[in-house]
């Protein structure tokens, strides 16, 4: 009986301690609402005519960006097959993490490009003053439809910002002119995703 009493007493104390600790822990932050923007098709002459971008935080904490174009596309539509070689095409998410758009360049580019065999590759590029962007990590690439590509990447990979401003950008292969670039939303607008409250 004494052993049973001690066991019950111990369980009671542990339960009270757990309740006390639990009562001091702030509830987990709820996921922010998905932010999205659309764009009418036909505003650029490109097979990579962006029509929608959406950004959200997934259940595992990673960020998820979905970019949709007007027509079906494959990795070959990002390849440059000209002679001499010209810059390839890309679908990117421009991300401002420490600076405020639109008067500054984005801090990061999260892009999908195509390898020589047409397979898609996701990269995280950090912008550097007076230098080419530096690849600092990768992003998981998936194709939920023939028109959409989804990029998943960790918050830590872009500095774990409290607030994130983004815009989608597509660039037609072999064409660096501004007329070959499509933005959603159109500049100077961006999407804003608040990931956590800033601490004071």
Backbone as a chain_set.jsonl record, in Angstrom:
{"seq": "XXXXXXXXXXXXXXXXXXXXXXXXXXXXXXXXXXXXXXXXXXXXXXXXXXXXXXXXXXXXXXXXXXXXXXXXXXXXXXXXXXXXXXXXXXXXXXXXXXXXXXXXXXXXXXXXXXXXXXXXXXXXXXXXXXXXXXXXXXXXXXXXXXXXXXXXXXXXXXXXXXXXXXXXXXXXXXXXXXXXXXXXXXXXXXXXXXXXXXXX", "coords": {"N": [[0.832, -1.198, 0.0], [1.954, 1.232, 0.859], [3.882, 1.522, -1.132], [2.264, 1.726, -3.418], [0.937, 4.055, -2.73], [3.051, 5.897, -2.748], [3.688, 5.781, -5.462], [1.364, 6.765, -6.687], [1.366, 9.3, -5.586], [3.729, 10.334, -6.66], [3.083, 10.305, -9.402], [1.034, 12.155, -9.313], [2.43, 14.498, -8.577], [4.146, 14.756, -10.775], [2.276, 15.192, -12.791], [1.174, 17.634, -11.951], [3.461, 19.226, -12.151], [3.97, 19.092, -14.905], [1.685, 20.345, -15.83], [2.07, 22.858, -14.766], [4.427, 23.687, -16.094], [3.513, 23.559, -18.72], [1.604, 25.537, -18.682], [3.05, 27.832, -18.851], [4.104, 28.003, -21.319], [3.961, 29.532, -24.422], [1.306, 29.322, -26.814], [1.656, 27.441, -29.865], [2.608, 29.105, -32.864], [0.201, 29.939, -35.257], [-0.124, 28.899, -38.649], [0.601, 31.281, -41.151], [-1.743, 32.885, -43.381], [-2.058, 31.771, -46.773], [-0.436, 33.604, -49.275], [-1.164, 35.15, -52.34], [-1.022, 36.019, -55.835], [-2.295, 37.081, -58.993], [-2.025, 37.228, -62.604], [-2.864, 38.521, -65.783], [-2.882, 36.445, -68.703], [-0.759, 36.583, -71.619], [0.585, 38.991, -71.456], [3.253, 39.072, -71.93], [5.59, 38.032, -74.451], [6.296, 35.017, -74.353], [7.046, 31.608, -73.591], [6.966, 31.237, -70.956], [4.958, 32.607, -69.527], [3.907, 34.064, -66.8], [1.135, 33.505, -64.663], [0.22, 33.199, -62.087], [1.223, 33.322, -58.657], [1.927, 31.798, -55.551], [2.465, 31.78, -52.064], [3.303, 30.089, -49.107], [3.481, 28.778, -45.72], [4.46, 25.589, -44.949], [3.283, 22.626, -43.178], [5.506, 21.446, -42.041], [7.133, 23.545, -41.509], [8.674, 24.514, -43.544], [8.995, 26.791, -46.347], [6.764, 27.278, -49.074], [6.537, 27.789, -52.418], [4.576, 28.347, -55.218], [4.58, 28.528, -58.667], [2.86, 29.457, -61.522], [2.317, 29.146, -64.996], [0.965, 30.272, -68.194], [0.642, 28.245, -70.116], [1.269, 24.717, -70.738], [4.496, 23.428, -69.871], [7.925, 22.296, -70.083], [11.131, 21.146, -68.83], [12.805, 21.582, -70.996], [11.944, 23.952, -72.064], [13.266, 25.825, -70.632], [15.833, 25.682, -71.403], [18.652, 26.9, -73.237], [19.292, 26.774, -76.538], [20.901, 27.936, -78.422], [23.495, 29.062, -80.687], [26.202, 31.167, -80.62], [26.187, 30.011, -77.128], [23.556, 31.237, -75.057], [22.107, 32.971, -72.195], [20.269, 30.74, -70.042], [16.748, 30.009, -69.471], [14.588, 30.769, -66.656], [12.615, 30.231, -63.686], [11.775, 32.087, -61.007], [11.665, 32.997, -57.52], [11.74, 36.039, -56.116], [13.117, 37.284, -53.194], [12.819, 39.372, -50.436], [14.387, 39.843, -47.477], [15.772, 41.237, -45.489], [15.728, 43.768, -46.368], [13.614, 46.347, -47.758], [11.278, 46.141, -50.36], [10.173, 48.341, -53.063], [12.597, 49.479, -53.674], [15.071, 48.374, -53.379], [17.371, 45.75, -54.281], [16.418, 42.268, -54.363], [17.134, 40.131, -51.53], [17.517, 37.415, -51.794], [17.315, 34.867, -54.332], [15.186, 32.368, -55.281], [15.231, 29.753, -57.303], [14.23, 27.821, -60.201], [15.88, 25.942, -62.603], [16.994, 24.29, -65.626], [18.739, 21.241, -66.069], [21.197, 19.789, -68.346], [19.9, 17.551, -69.35], [17.309, 18.272, -69.176], [16.11, 17.953, -66.731], [14.698, 19.388, -63.804], [16.092, 21.751, -61.54], [16.473, 23.045, -58.286], [17.52, 26.032, -56.773], [19.009, 28.14, -54.275], [19.914, 31.408, -54.21], [22.074, 33.881, -53.075], [22.106, 37.329, -53.101], [24.812, 39.508, -53.902], [26.684, 42.44, -53.37], [27.873, 44.082, -56.206], [28.742, 41.687, -57.281], [28.308, 38.407, -58.748], [25.358, 36.475, -57.953], [25.52, 34.204, -55.155], [25.369, 30.722, -54.833], [23.725, 29.283, -52.221], [22.342, 27.136, -51.281], [19.884, 24.504, -51.775], [16.627, 23.912, -53.276], [13.691, 21.998, -53.001], [12.076, 20.622, -55.79], [8.963, 20.272, -57.38], [6.295, 19.123, -59.535], [3.173, 19.864, -59.578], [1.328, 20.158, -61.621], [1.177, 20.405, -65.242], [1.561, 23.023, -65.765], [2.509, 24.252, -63.546], [5.069, 24.835, -61.133], [6.496, 23.89, -58.043], [8.35, 25.11, -55.371], [10.124, 24.165, -52.554], [11.563, 25.13, -49.522], [13.778, 25.711, -46.739], [13.218, 27.948, -43.973], [15.488, 28.774, -42.664], [17.403, 28.73, -44.64], [17.173, 31.124, -45.923], [17.798, 32.956, -44.026], [15.909, 32.994, -42.002], [13.686, 34.959, -41.746], [11.512, 37.35, -40.073], [9.523, 38.64, -41.424], [8.56, 38.376, -44.788], [8.992, 39.445, -48.068], [7.954, 38.957, -51.384], [8.197, 38.28, -54.943], [7.311, 36.816, -58.041], [9.285, 35.785, -60.839], [9.837, 35.289, -64.245], [12.086, 34.301, -66.787], [12.751, 34.348, -70.16], [14.563, 31.95, -72.095], [17.718, 32.851, -73.512], [17.207, 35.539, -73.813], [17.819, 38.474, -72.503], [16.499, 40.887, -72.335], [14.26, 43.348, -70.944], [11.671, 43.023, -71.86], [11.37, 40.345, -72.076], [11.013, 39.354, -69.627], [8.85, 38.397, -67.041], [6.766, 39.469, -64.406], [5.124, 38.721, -61.351], [3.474, 39.686, -58.495], [2.994, 42.606, -60.63], [5.677, 44.936, -60.714], [5.626, 47.91, -58.74], [4.675, 46.152, -56.805], [4.481, 43.601, -54.247], [4.255, 40.384, -52.601], [3.426, 39.853, -49.194], [4.468, 38.046, -46.449], [3.97, 37.301, -43.188], [5.85, 35.712, -40.921], [6.509, 35.39, -38.246], [6.006, 37.158, -35.173], [7.773, 40.107, -34.662], [10.307, 40.366, -32.243], [10.774, 42.427, -29.368]], "CA": [[0.0, 0.0, 0.0], [2.815, 2.408, 0.897], [4.494, 1.659, -2.459], [1.233, 2.234, -4.316], [0.672, 5.449, -2.369], [4.163, 6.705, -3.258], [3.579, 5.846, -6.916], [0.286, 7.679, -7.031], [1.801, 10.645, -5.219], [4.714, 10.753, -7.666], [2.362, 10.609, -10.635], [0.317, 13.402, -9.12], [3.384, 15.592, -8.625], [4.596, 14.918, -12.16], [1.178, 15.79, -13.553], [1.095, 19.038, -11.577], [4.627, 19.909, -12.712], [3.763, 19.221, -16.355], [0.651, 21.364, -16.039], [2.675, 24.151, -14.45], [5.314, 24.045, -17.202], [2.71, 23.77, -19.916], [0.849, 26.773, -18.593], [3.934, 28.962, -19.099], [4.548, 27.948, -22.708], [3.032, 30.193, -25.339], [0.799, 28.404, -27.827], [2.385, 27.455, -31.131], [2.117, 30.068, -33.833], [-0.589, 29.379, -36.338], [0.459, 29.159, -39.961], [0.01, 32.46, -41.803], [-2.556, 32.609, -44.562], [-1.364, 31.754, -48.058], [-0.462, 34.856, -50.026], [-1.171, 34.826, -53.766], [-1.302, 37.089, -56.798], [-2.535, 36.592, -60.354], [-1.634, 38.131, -63.679], [-3.497, 38.061, -67.018], [-1.967, 35.854, -69.675], [-0.567, 37.325, -72.848], [1.228, 40.287, -71.277], [4.612, 38.959, -72.448], [5.761, 37.027, -75.505], [7.189, 34.03, -73.765], [6.4, 30.369, -73.149], [6.962, 31.283, -69.494], [4.051, 33.715, -69.204], [3.391, 33.823, -65.454], [-0.246, 33.913, -64.396], [-0.101, 33.134, -60.66], [2.231, 32.913, -57.679], [1.372, 31.614, -54.209], [3.49, 31.506, -51.063], [2.734, 29.669, -47.833], [4.34, 28.001, -44.838], [3.943, 24.232, -44.858], [3.158, 22.089, -41.821], [6.835, 21.13, -41.515], [7.853, 24.786, -41.293], [9.32, 25.013, -44.758], [8.223, 27.686, -47.199], [6.337, 26.63, -50.306], [6.176, 28.756, -53.452], [4.062, 27.728, -56.442], [4.558, 29.448, -59.802], [2.046, 28.898, -62.606], [2.368, 29.875, -66.263], [-0.276, 30.188, -68.956], [0.561, 27.021, -70.915], [2.119, 23.614, -70.274], [5.909, 23.603, -70.182], [8.847, 21.277, -69.569], [12.467, 21.657, -68.596], [13.431, 22.01, -72.252], [11.564, 25.342, -72.322], [14.198, 26.678, -69.905], [17.157, 25.513, -71.972], [19.069, 27.74, -74.349], [19.897, 25.905, -77.562], [21.439, 28.791, -79.466], [24.94, 29.083, -80.895], [26.84, 30.749, -79.366], [25.25, 29.846, -76.018], [22.985, 32.415, -74.415], [21.621, 32.62, -70.857], [19.082, 29.887, -70.006], [15.567, 30.573, -68.834], [14.417, 30.411, -65.251], [11.442, 30.659, -62.93], [12.371, 32.438, -59.716], [10.984, 33.776, -56.488], [12.605, 37.077, -55.562], [12.775, 37.373, -51.773], [13.41, 40.424, -49.627], [14.354, 39.363, -46.088], [16.307, 42.258, -44.585], [15.501, 45.066, -46.992], [12.221, 46.556, -48.138], [11.082, 46.446, -51.771], [10.838, 47.903, -54.299], [13.752, 50.325, -53.96], [16.308, 47.625, -53.2], [17.383, 44.448, -54.939], [16.057, 41.21, -53.411], [18.25, 39.526, -50.819], [17.679, 36.041, -52.269], [16.558, 34.348, -55.465], [14.927, 30.925, -55.197], [14.982, 29.547, -58.735], [14.336, 26.531, -60.863], [16.472, 25.947, -63.933], [17.033, 22.937, -66.185], [20.026, 20.644, -66.401], [21.362, 19.47, -69.765], [18.92, 16.539, -69.741], [15.966, 18.821, -69.006], [15.635, 17.788, -65.359], [14.642, 20.653, -63.096], [16.967, 21.898, -60.384], [16.123, 24.184, -57.461], [18.682, 26.662, -56.15], [18.845, 29.364, -53.497], [21.02, 32.285, -54.555], [22.155, 35.083, -52.257], [22.622, 38.466, -53.841], [26.01, 40.122, -53.35], [26.954, 43.731, -53.996], [28.904, 44.125, -57.247], [29.178, 40.343, -57.61], [27.243, 37.498, -59.14], [24.747, 35.809, -56.8], [26.187, 33.006, -54.664], [24.461, 29.629, -54.501], [23.9, 28.949, -50.809], [21.563, 25.956, -50.921], [18.971, 23.972, -52.774], [15.196, 23.891, -53.016], [13.022, 20.83, -53.579], [11.235, 20.993, -56.93], [7.923, 19.315, -57.763], [5.397, 19.593, -60.589], [1.792, 19.443, -59.328], [0.62, 20.144, -62.899], [2.065, 20.711, -66.368], [1.725, 24.479, -65.83], [2.947, 24.769, -62.25], [6.225, 24.276, -60.431], [6.5, 24.243, -56.627], [9.661, 25.13, -54.74], [10.064, 24.076, -51.094], [12.876, 25.444, -48.96], [13.71, 26.021, -45.318], [13.319, 29.353, -43.602], [16.871, 29.026, -42.283], [18.201, 28.917, -45.849], [17.102, 32.534, -46.323], [18.034, 33.796, -42.867], [14.791, 32.908, -41.057], [13.151, 36.31, -41.51], [10.205, 37.468, -39.428], [8.611, 39.057, -42.497], [9.127, 38.06, -46.102], [8.357, 40.057, -49.241], [8.358, 38.185, -52.557], [7.56, 38.421, -56.247], [7.756, 35.782, -58.972], [9.897, 36.304, -62.058], [10.224, 34.313, -65.264], [12.966, 34.849, -67.814], [12.802, 33.499, -71.35], [15.956, 31.627, -72.436], [18.346, 33.556, -74.615], [16.676, 36.888, -73.99], [17.982, 39.241, -71.266], [15.771, 42.146, -72.383], [13.163, 43.484, -70.0], [10.424, 42.553, -72.468], [11.346, 38.884, -71.978], [10.864, 39.033, -68.213], [7.492, 38.58, -66.54], [6.71, 39.578, -62.95], [3.834, 38.612, -60.671], [2.693, 40.768, -59.081], [3.778, 43.591, -61.36], [6.392, 45.906, -59.882], [6.443, 47.678, -57.537], [3.945, 45.368, -55.812], [5.034, 42.334, -53.793], [3.466, 39.675, -51.602], [4.008, 39.957, -47.859], [4.14, 36.917, -45.58], [4.474, 37.477, -41.825], [6.137, 34.381, -40.412], [6.476, 35.444, -36.785], [6.0, 38.516, -34.66], [9.107, 40.605, -34.333], [10.52, 40.537, -30.813], [11.291, 43.754, -29.003]], "C": [[0.871, 1.255, 0.0], [3.466, 2.643, -0.461], [3.499, 2.222, -3.456], [0.951, 3.691, -4.046], [1.771, 6.356, -2.908], [4.072, 6.861, -4.767], [2.51, 6.833, -7.342], [0.672, 9.113, -6.716], [2.796, 11.193, -6.236], [4.035, 11.13, -8.966], [1.62, 11.929, -10.52], [1.239, 14.604, -9.202], [3.886, 15.85, -10.048], [3.531, 15.585, -13.009], [1.062, 17.272, -13.251], [2.254, 19.831, -12.162], [4.465, 20.131, -14.209], [2.743, 20.294, -16.657], [1.217, 22.759, -15.797], [3.58, 24.621, -15.57], [4.516, 24.372, -18.44], [1.979, 25.085, -19.888], [1.712, 27.993, -18.879], [4.425, 29.007, -20.539], [3.508, 28.598, -23.603], [2.553, 29.205, -26.379], [1.567, 28.544, -29.124], [1.758, 28.448, -32.098], [1.32, 29.356, -34.92], [0.052, 29.753, -37.663], [-0.186, 30.393, -40.576], [-0.787, 32.053, -43.026], [-1.694, 32.61, -45.819], [-1.528, 33.1, -48.752], [-0.333, 34.53, -51.509], [-1.471, 36.062, -54.596], [-1.47, 36.46, -58.17], [-2.168, 37.673, -61.363], [-2.293, 37.637, -64.967], [-2.479, 37.478, -67.989], [-1.867, 36.734, -70.906], [0.106, 38.672, -72.683], [2.697, 40.261, -71.674], [4.627, 37.908, -73.555], [6.776, 36.008, -75.023], [6.416, 32.773, -73.439], [6.312, 30.293, -71.626], [6.159, 32.488, -69.016], [3.4, 33.437, -67.845], [1.957, 34.318, -65.296], [-0.599, 33.882, -62.91], [1.14, 32.762, -59.855], [1.543, 32.814, -56.33], [2.505, 31.232, -53.27], [2.822, 31.16, -49.748], [3.799, 28.99, -46.994], [3.712, 26.64, -44.635], [3.918, 23.774, -43.402], [4.518, 21.774, -41.206], [7.699, 22.366, -41.3], [8.54, 25.345, -42.513], [8.393, 25.974, -45.498], [7.948, 27.002, -48.521], [5.85, 27.7, -51.277], [5.746, 28.014, -54.71], [3.946, 28.793, -57.516], [3.841, 28.771, -60.968], [2.154, 29.778, -63.839], [1.132, 29.547, -67.097], [-0.441, 28.867, -69.697], [1.489, 25.959, -70.325], [3.569, 23.848, -70.715], [6.709, 22.449, -69.581], [10.207, 21.925, -69.348], [13.15, 22.15, -69.858], [13.076, 23.456, -72.599], [12.451, 26.321, -71.571], [15.596, 26.63, -70.507], [17.399, 26.483, -73.115], [19.824, 26.871, -75.346], [20.502, 26.705, -78.704], [22.955, 28.647, -79.554], [25.327, 30.49, -81.345], [25.829, 30.672, -78.228], [24.796, 31.187, -75.448], [22.419, 32.006, -73.058], [20.362, 31.75, -70.912], [17.91, 30.618, -69.381], [15.46, 30.116, -67.387], [13.053, 30.871, -64.754], [11.921, 30.873, -61.504], [11.379, 33.126, -58.802], [12.004, 34.765, -55.949], [12.17, 37.331, -54.128], [13.556, 38.489, -51.095], [13.268, 40.006, -48.167], [14.845, 40.4, -45.086], [16.132, 43.665, -45.133], [14.049, 45.149, -47.444], [12.127, 46.867, -49.625], [10.228, 47.707, -51.897], [12.139, 48.637, -54.597], [15.089, 49.629, -53.769], [16.222, 46.318, -53.99], [16.999, 43.378, -53.923], [17.297, 40.615, -52.755], [18.555, 38.121, -51.338], [16.855, 35.824, -53.533], [16.406, 32.844, -55.257], [14.422, 30.505, -56.569], [14.944, 28.074, -59.115], [14.879, 26.751, -62.263], [16.518, 24.496, -64.409], [18.462, 22.486, -66.425], [20.07, 20.317, -67.892], [20.338, 18.452, -70.246], [17.482, 17.008, -69.558], [15.389, 18.655, -67.615], [15.708, 19.126, -64.627], [15.509, 20.613, -61.841], [16.566, 23.152, -59.619], [17.338, 24.731, -56.734], [18.262, 27.889, -55.357], [20.093, 30.202, -53.72], [20.961, 33.539, -53.695], [22.787, 36.202, -53.059], [23.82, 39.066, -53.105], [26.304, 41.404, -54.108], [28.114, 43.62, -54.974], [29.482, 42.755, -57.585], [27.992, 39.532, -58.114], [26.633, 36.852, -57.904], [25.5, 34.527, -56.445], [25.144, 31.935, -54.321], [24.737, 29.172, -53.074], [23.117, 27.709, -50.39], [20.659, 25.529, -52.049], [17.524, 24.074, -52.337], [14.612, 22.65, -53.68], [12.038, 21.285, -54.639], [10.218, 19.886, -57.19], [7.015, 19.969, -58.799], [3.976, 19.097, -60.302], [0.928, 19.431, -60.575], [1.606, 20.507, -63.992], [2.315, 22.211, -66.5], [2.392, 25.052, -64.591], [4.207, 24.066, -61.766], [6.162, 24.77, -58.987], [7.907, 24.093, -56.075], [9.47, 25.112, -53.23], [11.469, 24.279, -50.529], [12.712, 25.87, -47.512], [13.803, 27.521, -45.084], [14.762, 29.719, -43.26], [17.741, 29.328, -43.5], [18.176, 30.355, -46.348], [17.179, 33.45, -45.095], [16.932, 33.833, -41.835], [14.21, 34.286, -40.739], [11.813, 36.273, -40.775], [9.139, 37.833, -40.455], [9.306, 38.864, -43.833], [8.304, 38.748, -47.18], [8.85, 39.308, -50.476], [7.617, 38.638, -53.806], [8.122, 37.326, -57.143], [8.285, 36.432, -60.245], [10.222, 35.15, -62.998], [11.068, 35.018, -66.318], [13.044, 33.871, -68.973], [14.242, 33.189, -71.717], [16.45, 32.434, -73.626], [17.908, 34.988, -74.801], [16.781, 37.655, -72.683], [17.19, 40.542, -71.237], [14.623, 42.155, -71.371], [11.854, 42.967, -70.537], [10.288, 41.033, -72.397], [11.171, 38.404, -70.544], [9.431, 39.322, -67.778], [7.517, 38.561, -65.022], [5.277, 39.409, -62.465], [4.088, 38.712, -59.171], [3.593, 41.761, -59.811], [4.437, 44.556, -60.39], [5.616, 47.226, -59.85], [5.759, 46.807, -56.478], [4.71, 44.089, -55.452], [4.005, 41.65, -52.9], [4.189, 39.767, -50.265], [3.52, 38.786, -47.013], [4.791, 37.143, -44.224], [4.622, 36.095, -41.201], [6.118, 34.313, -38.887], [6.505, 36.911, -36.367], [7.42, 38.909, -34.282], [9.202, 40.818, -32.828], [11.118, 41.903, -30.527], [12.212, 43.648, -27.808]], "O": [[0.605, 2.211, -0.727], [3.599, 3.782, -0.907], [3.841, 3.097, -4.251], [0.749, 4.481, -4.968], [1.5, 7.428, -3.448], [4.342, 7.937, -5.301], [2.722, 7.64, -8.247], [0.353, 10.032, -7.47], [2.724, 12.358, -6.626], [4.363, 12.152, -9.57], [1.566, 12.718, -11.463], [0.895, 15.614, -9.815], [4.033, 16.996, -10.472], [3.834, 16.436, -13.845], [0.877, 18.083, -14.158], [2.075, 20.961, -12.615], [4.774, 21.204, -14.726], [2.895, 21.063, -17.607], [0.897, 23.71, -16.509], [3.537, 25.785, -15.967], [4.802, 25.348, -19.133], [1.748, 25.695, -20.931], [1.183, 29.077, -19.124], [5.097, 29.961, -20.932], [2.325, 28.261, -23.55], [3.315, 28.331, -26.792], [2.069, 29.619, -29.45], [0.539, 28.61, -32.144], [1.723, 28.31, -35.428], [0.691, 30.798, -37.782], [-1.407, 30.535, -40.525], [-0.538, 31.01, -43.629], [-0.722, 33.358, -45.916], [-2.624, 33.658, -48.805], [0.512, 33.723, -51.896], [-2.088, 37.017, -54.125], [-0.863, 35.432, -58.473], [-2.023, 38.85, -61.03], [-2.283, 36.433, -65.223], [-1.351, 37.961, -68.083], [-2.764, 37.523, -71.201], [0.203, 39.433, -73.646], [3.331, 41.313, -71.75], [3.785, 37.011, -73.588], [7.974, 36.141, -75.269], [5.251, 32.848, -73.05], [5.667, 29.402, -71.075], [6.63, 33.283, -68.203], [2.449, 32.661, -67.757], [1.613, 35.413, -65.742], [-1.601, 34.47, -62.504], [1.99, 31.994, -60.308], [0.687, 33.633, -55.996], [3.393, 30.459, -53.631], [1.892, 31.84, -49.316], [4.881, 28.666, -47.484], [2.565, 26.539, -44.2], [4.456, 24.437, -42.515], [4.672, 21.828, -39.986], [8.872, 22.247, -40.945], [8.945, 26.507, -42.529], [7.177, 25.969, -45.301], [8.776, 26.247, -49.031], [4.889, 28.419, -51.004], [6.471, 27.153, -55.208], [3.305, 29.825, -57.319], [4.178, 27.65, -61.35], [2.093, 31.004, -63.746], [0.353, 28.659, -66.75], [-1.57, 28.413, -69.887], [2.373, 26.261, -69.524], [3.826, 24.393, -71.789], [6.238, 21.732, -68.698], [10.404, 23.104, -69.643], [13.991, 23.048, -69.795], [13.808, 24.116, -73.336], [12.403, 27.523, -71.835], [16.45, 27.446, -70.16], [16.485, 26.839, -73.858], [20.869, 26.305, -75.026], [20.605, 26.21, -79.826], [23.607, 28.174, -78.623], [24.821, 30.962, -82.363], [24.728, 31.21, -78.345], [25.57, 32.142, -75.374], [22.264, 30.813, -72.794], [19.481, 31.993, -71.737], [18.062, 31.708, -68.831], [16.155, 29.196, -66.956], [12.428, 31.768, -65.32], [12.418, 29.945, -60.866], [10.406, 33.742, -59.238], [13.022, 34.364, -55.385], [10.99, 37.568, -53.868], [14.783, 38.546, -51.168], [12.153, 39.834, -47.675], [14.375, 40.43, -43.948], [16.367, 44.643, -44.424], [13.347, 44.14, -47.504], [12.82, 47.76, -50.111], [9.607, 48.109, -50.914], [12.726, 48.442, -55.662], [16.137, 50.24, -53.98], [15.133, 45.849, -54.321], [17.232, 43.562, -52.728], [18.376, 40.595, -53.348], [19.707, 37.686, -51.327], [15.849, 36.493, -53.771], [17.396, 32.135, -55.077], [13.309, 30.86, -56.958], [15.531, 27.215, -58.458], [14.414, 27.615, -63.006], [16.126, 23.585, -63.68], [19.292, 23.248, -66.922], [19.098, 20.542, -68.613], [19.943, 18.474, -71.412], [16.543, 16.237, -69.759], [14.3, 19.155, -67.333], [16.653, 19.895, -64.804], [15.636, 19.583, -61.179], [16.343, 24.203, -60.219], [18.102, 23.969, -56.142], [17.306, 28.583, -55.703], [21.205, 29.751, -53.447], [19.917, 34.185, -53.599], [23.868, 36.043, -53.626], [23.852, 39.129, -51.876], [26.189, 41.454, -55.332], [29.191, 43.134, -54.63], [30.589, 42.664, -58.116], [26.835, 39.911, -57.935], [27.323, 36.694, -56.897], [26.046, 33.852, -57.318], [24.171, 32.2, -53.616], [25.841, 28.73, -52.756], [23.226, 27.277, -49.242], [20.665, 26.111, -53.134], [17.235, 24.296, -51.161], [14.997, 22.296, -54.794], [11.261, 22.215, -54.422], [10.567, 18.706, -57.218], [6.968, 21.193, -58.927], [3.613, 18.008, -60.745], [-0.106, 18.764, -60.597], [2.745, 20.876, -63.706], [3.187, 22.627, -67.264], [2.798, 26.214, -64.586], [4.385, 22.864, -61.965], [5.818, 25.924, -58.735], [8.568, 23.076, -56.286], [8.742, 25.94, -52.682], [12.435, 23.677, -50.999], [11.646, 26.331, -47.105], [14.383, 28.261, -45.88], [15.206, 30.834, -43.53], [18.703, 30.091, -43.407], [19.053, 30.764, -47.109], [16.687, 34.578, -45.122], [16.999, 34.615, -40.887], [14.241, 34.725, -39.589], [11.079, 35.288, -40.847], [7.994, 37.388, -40.362], [10.492, 39.155, -43.982], [7.078, 38.648, -47.202], [10.048, 39.051, -50.601], [6.569, 39.281, -53.741], [9.288, 36.953, -57.012], [7.804, 37.481, -60.674], [10.816, 34.153, -62.587], [10.808, 36.162, -66.691], [13.367, 32.699, -68.783], [15.084, 34.086, -71.658], [15.73, 32.67, -74.597], [18.198, 35.597, -75.83], [15.913, 37.506, -71.823], [17.199, 41.239, -70.222], [14.092, 41.109, -70.998], [11.003, 42.517, -69.769], [9.205, 40.496, -72.634], [11.179, 37.203, -70.276], [8.871, 40.367, -68.11], [8.206, 37.74, -64.416], [4.336, 39.895, -63.092], [4.84, 37.906, -58.624], [4.81, 41.754, -59.629], [3.849, 44.948, -59.382], [5.012, 47.607, -60.852], [6.241, 46.742, -55.347], [5.485, 43.568, -56.254], [3.012, 42.256, -52.497], [5.419, 39.76, -50.213], [2.317, 38.562, -46.877], [6.017, 37.174, -44.116], [3.634, 35.396, -40.981], [5.751, 33.289, -38.311], [6.964, 37.78, -37.108], [8.159, 38.141, -33.666], [8.296, 41.379, -32.212], [11.866, 42.458, -31.332], [12.748, 44.657, -27.35]]}, "num_chains": 1, "name": "protein.A"}
